[in-house]
XYZ file of N, CA and C in Angstrom:
513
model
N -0.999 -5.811 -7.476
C -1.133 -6.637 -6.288
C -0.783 -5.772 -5.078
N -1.602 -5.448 -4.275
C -1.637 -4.404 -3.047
C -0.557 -3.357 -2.962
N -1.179 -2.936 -4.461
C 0.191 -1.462 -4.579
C 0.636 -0.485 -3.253
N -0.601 -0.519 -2.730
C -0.197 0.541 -1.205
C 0.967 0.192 -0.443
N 0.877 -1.112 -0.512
C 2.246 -1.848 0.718
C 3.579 -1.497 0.246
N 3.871 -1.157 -1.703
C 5.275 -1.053 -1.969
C 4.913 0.669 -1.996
N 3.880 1.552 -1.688
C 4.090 2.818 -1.252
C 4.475 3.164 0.283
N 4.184 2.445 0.751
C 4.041 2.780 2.666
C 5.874 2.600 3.195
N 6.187 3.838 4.083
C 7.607 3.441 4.812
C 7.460 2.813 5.931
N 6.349 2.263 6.566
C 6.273 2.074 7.758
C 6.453 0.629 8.322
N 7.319 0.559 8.657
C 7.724 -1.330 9.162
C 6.074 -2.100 9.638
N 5.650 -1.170 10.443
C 4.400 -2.216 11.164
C 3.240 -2.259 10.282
N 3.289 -1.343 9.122
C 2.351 -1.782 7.908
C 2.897 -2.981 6.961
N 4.370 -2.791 6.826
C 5.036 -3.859 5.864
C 4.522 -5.274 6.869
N 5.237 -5.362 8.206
C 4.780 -6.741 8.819
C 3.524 -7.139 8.661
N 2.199 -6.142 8.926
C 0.935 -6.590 8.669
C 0.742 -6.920 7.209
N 1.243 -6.518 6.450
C 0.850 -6.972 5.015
C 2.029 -8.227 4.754
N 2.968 -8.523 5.611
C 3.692 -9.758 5.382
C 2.620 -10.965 6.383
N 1.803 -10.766 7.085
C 0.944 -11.647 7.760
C 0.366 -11.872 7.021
N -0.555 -10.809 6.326
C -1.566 -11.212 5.544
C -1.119 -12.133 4.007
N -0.081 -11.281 3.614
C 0.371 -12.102 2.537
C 0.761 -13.388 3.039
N 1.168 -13.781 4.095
C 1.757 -15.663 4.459
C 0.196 -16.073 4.031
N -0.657 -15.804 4.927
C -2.061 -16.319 5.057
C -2.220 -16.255 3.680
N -2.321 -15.426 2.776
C -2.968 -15.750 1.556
C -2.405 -16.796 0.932
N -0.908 -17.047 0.596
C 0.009 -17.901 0.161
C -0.362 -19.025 0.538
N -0.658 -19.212 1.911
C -0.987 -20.450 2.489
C -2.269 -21.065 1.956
N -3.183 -20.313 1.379
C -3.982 -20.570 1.028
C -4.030 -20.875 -0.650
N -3.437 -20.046 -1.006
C -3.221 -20.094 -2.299
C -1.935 -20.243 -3.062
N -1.404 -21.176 -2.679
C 0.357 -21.045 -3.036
C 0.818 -20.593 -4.230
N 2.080 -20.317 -4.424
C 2.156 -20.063 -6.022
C 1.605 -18.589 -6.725
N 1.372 -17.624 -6.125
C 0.743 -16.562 -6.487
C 1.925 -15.729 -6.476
N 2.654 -15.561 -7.864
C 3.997 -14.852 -7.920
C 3.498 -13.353 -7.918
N 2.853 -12.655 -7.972
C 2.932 -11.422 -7.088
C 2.707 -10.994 -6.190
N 2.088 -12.407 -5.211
C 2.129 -11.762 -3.692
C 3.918 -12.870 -3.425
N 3.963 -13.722 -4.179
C 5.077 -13.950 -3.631
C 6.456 -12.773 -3.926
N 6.450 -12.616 -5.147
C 7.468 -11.047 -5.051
C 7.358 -9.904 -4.183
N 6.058 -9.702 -3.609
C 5.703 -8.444 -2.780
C 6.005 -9.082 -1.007
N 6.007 -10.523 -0.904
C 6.254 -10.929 0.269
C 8.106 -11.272 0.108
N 8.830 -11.220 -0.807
C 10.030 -11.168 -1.070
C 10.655 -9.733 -0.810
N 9.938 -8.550 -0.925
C 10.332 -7.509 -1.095
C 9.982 -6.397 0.434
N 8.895 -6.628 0.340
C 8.983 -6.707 1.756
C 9.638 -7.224 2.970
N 9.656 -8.415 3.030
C 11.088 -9.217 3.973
C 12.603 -8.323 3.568
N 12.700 -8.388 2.711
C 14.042 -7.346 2.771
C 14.120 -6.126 3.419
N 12.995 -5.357 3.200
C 12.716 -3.512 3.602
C 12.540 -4.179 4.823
N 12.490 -5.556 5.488
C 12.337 -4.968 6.827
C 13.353 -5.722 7.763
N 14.291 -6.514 6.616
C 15.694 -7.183 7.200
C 16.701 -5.855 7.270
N 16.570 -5.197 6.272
C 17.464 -4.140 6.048
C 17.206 -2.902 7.040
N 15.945 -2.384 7.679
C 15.701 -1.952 8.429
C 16.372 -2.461 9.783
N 16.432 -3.289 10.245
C 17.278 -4.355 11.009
C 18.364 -3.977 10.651
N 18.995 -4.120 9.572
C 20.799 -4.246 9.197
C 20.805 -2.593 9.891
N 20.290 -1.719 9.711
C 20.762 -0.556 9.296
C 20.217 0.061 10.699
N 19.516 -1.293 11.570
C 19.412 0.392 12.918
C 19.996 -0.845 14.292
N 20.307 -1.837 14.106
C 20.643 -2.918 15.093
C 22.243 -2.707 15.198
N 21.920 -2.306 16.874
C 23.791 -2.736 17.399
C 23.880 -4.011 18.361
N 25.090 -4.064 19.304
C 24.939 -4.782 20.014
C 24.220 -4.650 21.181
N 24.117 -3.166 21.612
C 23.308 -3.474 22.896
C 21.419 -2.804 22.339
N 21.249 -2.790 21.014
C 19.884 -2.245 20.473
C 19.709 -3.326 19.177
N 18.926 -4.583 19.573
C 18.521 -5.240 18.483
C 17.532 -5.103 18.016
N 16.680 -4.045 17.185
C 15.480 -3.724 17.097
C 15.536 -3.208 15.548
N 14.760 -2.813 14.746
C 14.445 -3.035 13.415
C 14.409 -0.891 12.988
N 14.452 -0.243 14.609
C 14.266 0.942 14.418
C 15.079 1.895 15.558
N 15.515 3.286 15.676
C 15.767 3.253 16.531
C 15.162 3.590 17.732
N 13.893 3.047 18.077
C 13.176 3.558 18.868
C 11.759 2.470 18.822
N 11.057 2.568 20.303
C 10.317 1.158 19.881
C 8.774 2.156 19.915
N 8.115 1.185 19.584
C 6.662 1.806 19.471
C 5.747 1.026 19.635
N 4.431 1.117 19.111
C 3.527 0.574 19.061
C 3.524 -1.390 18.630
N 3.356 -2.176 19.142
C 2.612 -3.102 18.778
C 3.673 -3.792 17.921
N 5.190 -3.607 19.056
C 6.220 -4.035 18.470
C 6.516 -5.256 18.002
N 5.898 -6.396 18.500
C 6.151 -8.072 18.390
C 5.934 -8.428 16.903
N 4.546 -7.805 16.300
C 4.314 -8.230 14.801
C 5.935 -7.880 14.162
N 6.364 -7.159 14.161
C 7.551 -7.074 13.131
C 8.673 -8.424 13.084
N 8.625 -8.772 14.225
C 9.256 -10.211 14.670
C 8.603 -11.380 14.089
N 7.710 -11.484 14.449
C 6.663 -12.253 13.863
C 6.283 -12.255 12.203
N 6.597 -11.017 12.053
C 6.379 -11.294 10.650
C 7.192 -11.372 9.386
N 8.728 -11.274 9.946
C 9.735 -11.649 9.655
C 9.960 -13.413 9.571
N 9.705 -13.395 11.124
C 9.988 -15.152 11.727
C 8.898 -15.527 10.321
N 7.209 -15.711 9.941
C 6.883 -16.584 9.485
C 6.846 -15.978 7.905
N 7.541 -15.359 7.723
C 7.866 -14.650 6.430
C 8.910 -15.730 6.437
N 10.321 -15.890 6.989
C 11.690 -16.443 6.562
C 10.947 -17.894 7.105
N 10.167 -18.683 7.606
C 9.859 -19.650 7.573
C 9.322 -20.810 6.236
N 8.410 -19.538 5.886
C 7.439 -19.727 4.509
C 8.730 -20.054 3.138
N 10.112 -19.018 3.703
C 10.584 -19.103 2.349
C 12.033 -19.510 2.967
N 12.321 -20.494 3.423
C 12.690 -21.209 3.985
C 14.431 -20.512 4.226
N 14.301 -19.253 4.836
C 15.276 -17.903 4.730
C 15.693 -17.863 5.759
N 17.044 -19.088 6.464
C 17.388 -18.826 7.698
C 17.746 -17.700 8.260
N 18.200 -16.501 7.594
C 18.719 -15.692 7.952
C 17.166 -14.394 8.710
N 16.223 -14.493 7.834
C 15.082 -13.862 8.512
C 14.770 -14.548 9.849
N 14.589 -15.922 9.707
C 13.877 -16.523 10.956
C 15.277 -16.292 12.130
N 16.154 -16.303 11.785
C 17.309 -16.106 12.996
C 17.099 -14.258 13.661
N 16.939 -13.677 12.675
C 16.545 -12.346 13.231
C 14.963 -12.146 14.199
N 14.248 -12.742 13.281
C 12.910 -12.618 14.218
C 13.221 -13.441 15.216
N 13.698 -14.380 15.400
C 13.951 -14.849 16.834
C 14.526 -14.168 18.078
N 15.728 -13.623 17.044
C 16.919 -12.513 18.192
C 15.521 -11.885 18.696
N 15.221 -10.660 17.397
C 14.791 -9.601 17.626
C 13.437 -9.849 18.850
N 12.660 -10.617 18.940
C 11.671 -11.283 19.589
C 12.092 -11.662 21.488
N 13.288 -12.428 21.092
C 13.596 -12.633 22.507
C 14.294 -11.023 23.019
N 14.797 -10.476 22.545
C 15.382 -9.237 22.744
C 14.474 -8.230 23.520
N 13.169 -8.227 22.657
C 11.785 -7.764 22.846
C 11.212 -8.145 24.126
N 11.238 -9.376 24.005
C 10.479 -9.946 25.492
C 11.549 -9.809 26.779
N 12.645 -9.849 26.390
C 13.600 -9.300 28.296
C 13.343 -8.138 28.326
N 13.228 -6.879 27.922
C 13.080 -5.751 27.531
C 11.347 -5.408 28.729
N 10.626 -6.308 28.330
C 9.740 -6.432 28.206
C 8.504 -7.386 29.670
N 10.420 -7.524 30.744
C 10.280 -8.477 31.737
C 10.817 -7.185 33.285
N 9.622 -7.284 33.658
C 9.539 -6.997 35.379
C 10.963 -7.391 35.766
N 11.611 -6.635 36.610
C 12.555 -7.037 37.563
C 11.796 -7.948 38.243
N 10.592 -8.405 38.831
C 10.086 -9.355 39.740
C 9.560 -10.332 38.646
N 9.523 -10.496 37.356
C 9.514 -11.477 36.475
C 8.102 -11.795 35.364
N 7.262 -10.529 36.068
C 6.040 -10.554 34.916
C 6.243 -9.972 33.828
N 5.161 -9.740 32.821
C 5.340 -9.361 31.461
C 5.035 -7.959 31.907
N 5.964 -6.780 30.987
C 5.619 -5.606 31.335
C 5.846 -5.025 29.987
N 4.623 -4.548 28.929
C 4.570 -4.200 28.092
C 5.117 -2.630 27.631
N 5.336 -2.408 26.437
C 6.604 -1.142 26.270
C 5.146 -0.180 26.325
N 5.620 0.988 27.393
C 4.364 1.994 27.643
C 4.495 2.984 26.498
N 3.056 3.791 26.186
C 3.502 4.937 24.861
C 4.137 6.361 25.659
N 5.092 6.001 26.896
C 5.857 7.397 27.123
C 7.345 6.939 26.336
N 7.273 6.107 26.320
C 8.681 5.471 25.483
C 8.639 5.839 23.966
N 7.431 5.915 23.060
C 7.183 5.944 22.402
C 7.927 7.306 21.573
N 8.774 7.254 20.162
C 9.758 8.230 19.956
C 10.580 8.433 20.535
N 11.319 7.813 21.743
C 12.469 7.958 22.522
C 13.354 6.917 21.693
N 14.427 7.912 21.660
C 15.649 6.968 20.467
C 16.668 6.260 21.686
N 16.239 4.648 21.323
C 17.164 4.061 22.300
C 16.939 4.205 23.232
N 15.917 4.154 24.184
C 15.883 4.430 25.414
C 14.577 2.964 25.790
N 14.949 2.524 26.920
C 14.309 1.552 27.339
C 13.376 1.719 27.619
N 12.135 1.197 27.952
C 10.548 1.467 28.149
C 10.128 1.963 29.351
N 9.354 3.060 29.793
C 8.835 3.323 30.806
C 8.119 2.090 31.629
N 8.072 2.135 32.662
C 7.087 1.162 33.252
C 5.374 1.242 32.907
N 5.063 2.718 33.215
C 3.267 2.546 32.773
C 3.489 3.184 32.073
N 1.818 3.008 31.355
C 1.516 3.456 29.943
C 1.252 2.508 29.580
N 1.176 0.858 29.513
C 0.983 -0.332 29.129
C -0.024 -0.254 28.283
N 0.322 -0.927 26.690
C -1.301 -1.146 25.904
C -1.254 -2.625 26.286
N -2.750 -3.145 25.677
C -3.028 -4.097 25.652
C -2.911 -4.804 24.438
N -1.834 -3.943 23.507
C -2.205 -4.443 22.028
C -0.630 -4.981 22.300
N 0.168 -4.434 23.144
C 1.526 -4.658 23.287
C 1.126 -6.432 23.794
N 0.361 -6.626 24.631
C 0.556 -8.368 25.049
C -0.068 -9.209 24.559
N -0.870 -8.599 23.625
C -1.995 -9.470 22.804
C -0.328 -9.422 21.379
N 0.390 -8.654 20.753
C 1.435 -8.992 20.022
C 2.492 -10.106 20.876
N 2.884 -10.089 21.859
C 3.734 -10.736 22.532
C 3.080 -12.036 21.750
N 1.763 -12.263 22.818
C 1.782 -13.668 22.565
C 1.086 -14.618 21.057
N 0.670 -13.651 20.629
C 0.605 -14.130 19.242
C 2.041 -14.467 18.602
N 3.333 -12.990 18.563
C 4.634 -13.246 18.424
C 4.976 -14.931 18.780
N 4.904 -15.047 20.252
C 5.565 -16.360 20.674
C 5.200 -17.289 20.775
N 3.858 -17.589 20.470
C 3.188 -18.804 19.732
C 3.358 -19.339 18.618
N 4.001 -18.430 17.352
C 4.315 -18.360 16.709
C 5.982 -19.027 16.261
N 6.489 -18.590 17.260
C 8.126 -18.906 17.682
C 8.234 -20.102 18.059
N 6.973 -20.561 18.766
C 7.270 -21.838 19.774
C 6.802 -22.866 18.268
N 5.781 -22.780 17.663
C 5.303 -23.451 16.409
C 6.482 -23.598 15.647
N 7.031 -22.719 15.111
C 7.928 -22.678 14.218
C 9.278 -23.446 14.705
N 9.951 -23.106 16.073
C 11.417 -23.853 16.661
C 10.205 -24.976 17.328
N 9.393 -24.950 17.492
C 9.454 -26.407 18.747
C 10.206 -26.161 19.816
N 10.390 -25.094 20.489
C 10.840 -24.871 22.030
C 9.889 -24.270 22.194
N 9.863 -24.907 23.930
C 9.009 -25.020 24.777
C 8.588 -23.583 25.636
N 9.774 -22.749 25.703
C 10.397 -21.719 25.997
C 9.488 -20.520 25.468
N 9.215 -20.811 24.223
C 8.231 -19.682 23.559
C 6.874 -19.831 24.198
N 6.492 -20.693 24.274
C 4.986 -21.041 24.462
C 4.926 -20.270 26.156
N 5.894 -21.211 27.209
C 5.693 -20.057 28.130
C 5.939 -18.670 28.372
N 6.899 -17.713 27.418
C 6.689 -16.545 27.156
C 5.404 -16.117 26.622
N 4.660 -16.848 25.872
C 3.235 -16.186 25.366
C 2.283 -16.229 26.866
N 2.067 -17.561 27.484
C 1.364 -17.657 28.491
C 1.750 -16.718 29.432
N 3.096 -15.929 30.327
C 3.576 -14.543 30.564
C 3.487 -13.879 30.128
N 3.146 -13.257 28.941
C 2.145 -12.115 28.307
C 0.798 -12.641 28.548
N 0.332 -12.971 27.957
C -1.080 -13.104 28.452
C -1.526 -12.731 29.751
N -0.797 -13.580 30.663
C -1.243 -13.460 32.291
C -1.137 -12.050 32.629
N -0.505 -10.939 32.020
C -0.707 -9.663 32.071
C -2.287 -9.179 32.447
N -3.141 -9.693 31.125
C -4.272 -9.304 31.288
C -5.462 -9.849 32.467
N -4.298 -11.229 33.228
C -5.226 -11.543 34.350
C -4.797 -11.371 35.567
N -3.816 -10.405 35.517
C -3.571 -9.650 37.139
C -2.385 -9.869 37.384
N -1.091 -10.359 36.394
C 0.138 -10.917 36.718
C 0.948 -9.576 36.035
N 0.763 -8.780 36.345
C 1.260 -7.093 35.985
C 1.459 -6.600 37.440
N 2.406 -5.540 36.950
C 2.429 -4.031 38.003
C 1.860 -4.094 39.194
N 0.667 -3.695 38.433
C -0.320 -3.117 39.730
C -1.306 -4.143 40.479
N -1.107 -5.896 39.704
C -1.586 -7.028 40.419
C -3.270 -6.815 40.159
């Protein structure tokens, strides 16, 4: 059952194959080897968390990168699915953590640029912005808002989004 995923070290491959595995589950419940591989995975990437999160760095690594929100997200509906308060309390931290990080001093969404990218602990450049960074946001917090029912998430997704319609930087 998708042997590659228990070869790969890479958190943002484990989260994408914890998306895909919810979706399949959801579809097909009861499938004990994607449910062991979606068990095993959620750990490699709680423990990734245990092992690089302080108090002033809540993040799953020490350093942020690419297309950071899925890991939140795929924690949050990973510990949702398996009803694992302790995952969904992390993807939440880790998520809101993400999005102040992730907020304009003047209050728009300002996505983590790739000059940040491999910088250990160090907060995000201003440009460099992807678009894959706010298209994760708000998938992330649509997700958040579904799952808690606060209201709070939903307008963090709609502030990512508005990125792509002129509510950024450079207007």
């Amino acid at each position: 059952i998708a042997p590659p995923l228990n070869d790969l070290g890479s958190p943002r491959a484990w989260a994408y194959g914890l998306l895909g595995i919810n979706g399949f589950l959801d579809r097909f419940p009861g499938h004990l080897g994607f449910e062991r591989l979606r068990d095993e995975l959620c750990a490699r990437l709680f423990q990734r968390w245990t092992d690089a999160a302080s108090a002033d760095w809540n993040w799953f690594e020490d350093r942020l990168g690419y297309d950071n929100a899925k890991l939140c997200e795929a924690l949050l509906i990973s510990g949702h699915a398996k009803s694992e308060p302790n995952y969904v309390r992390v993807g939440l931290q880790t998520l809101c953590w993400l999005m102040k990080l992730q907020t304009a001093d003047a209050g728009h969404f300002r996505p983590i640029g790739t000059q940040t990218f491999g910088a250990d602990r160090r907060c995000p450049e201003p440009f460099d912005q992807q678009p894959l960074e706010a298209c994760s946001a708000v998938s992330a917090c649509l997700t958040a808002a579904e799952i808690t029912g606060n209201r709070w998430w939903k307008q963090e997704a709609h502030r990512a989004f508005r990125w792509f319609t002129g509510d950024n930087d450079l207007r």
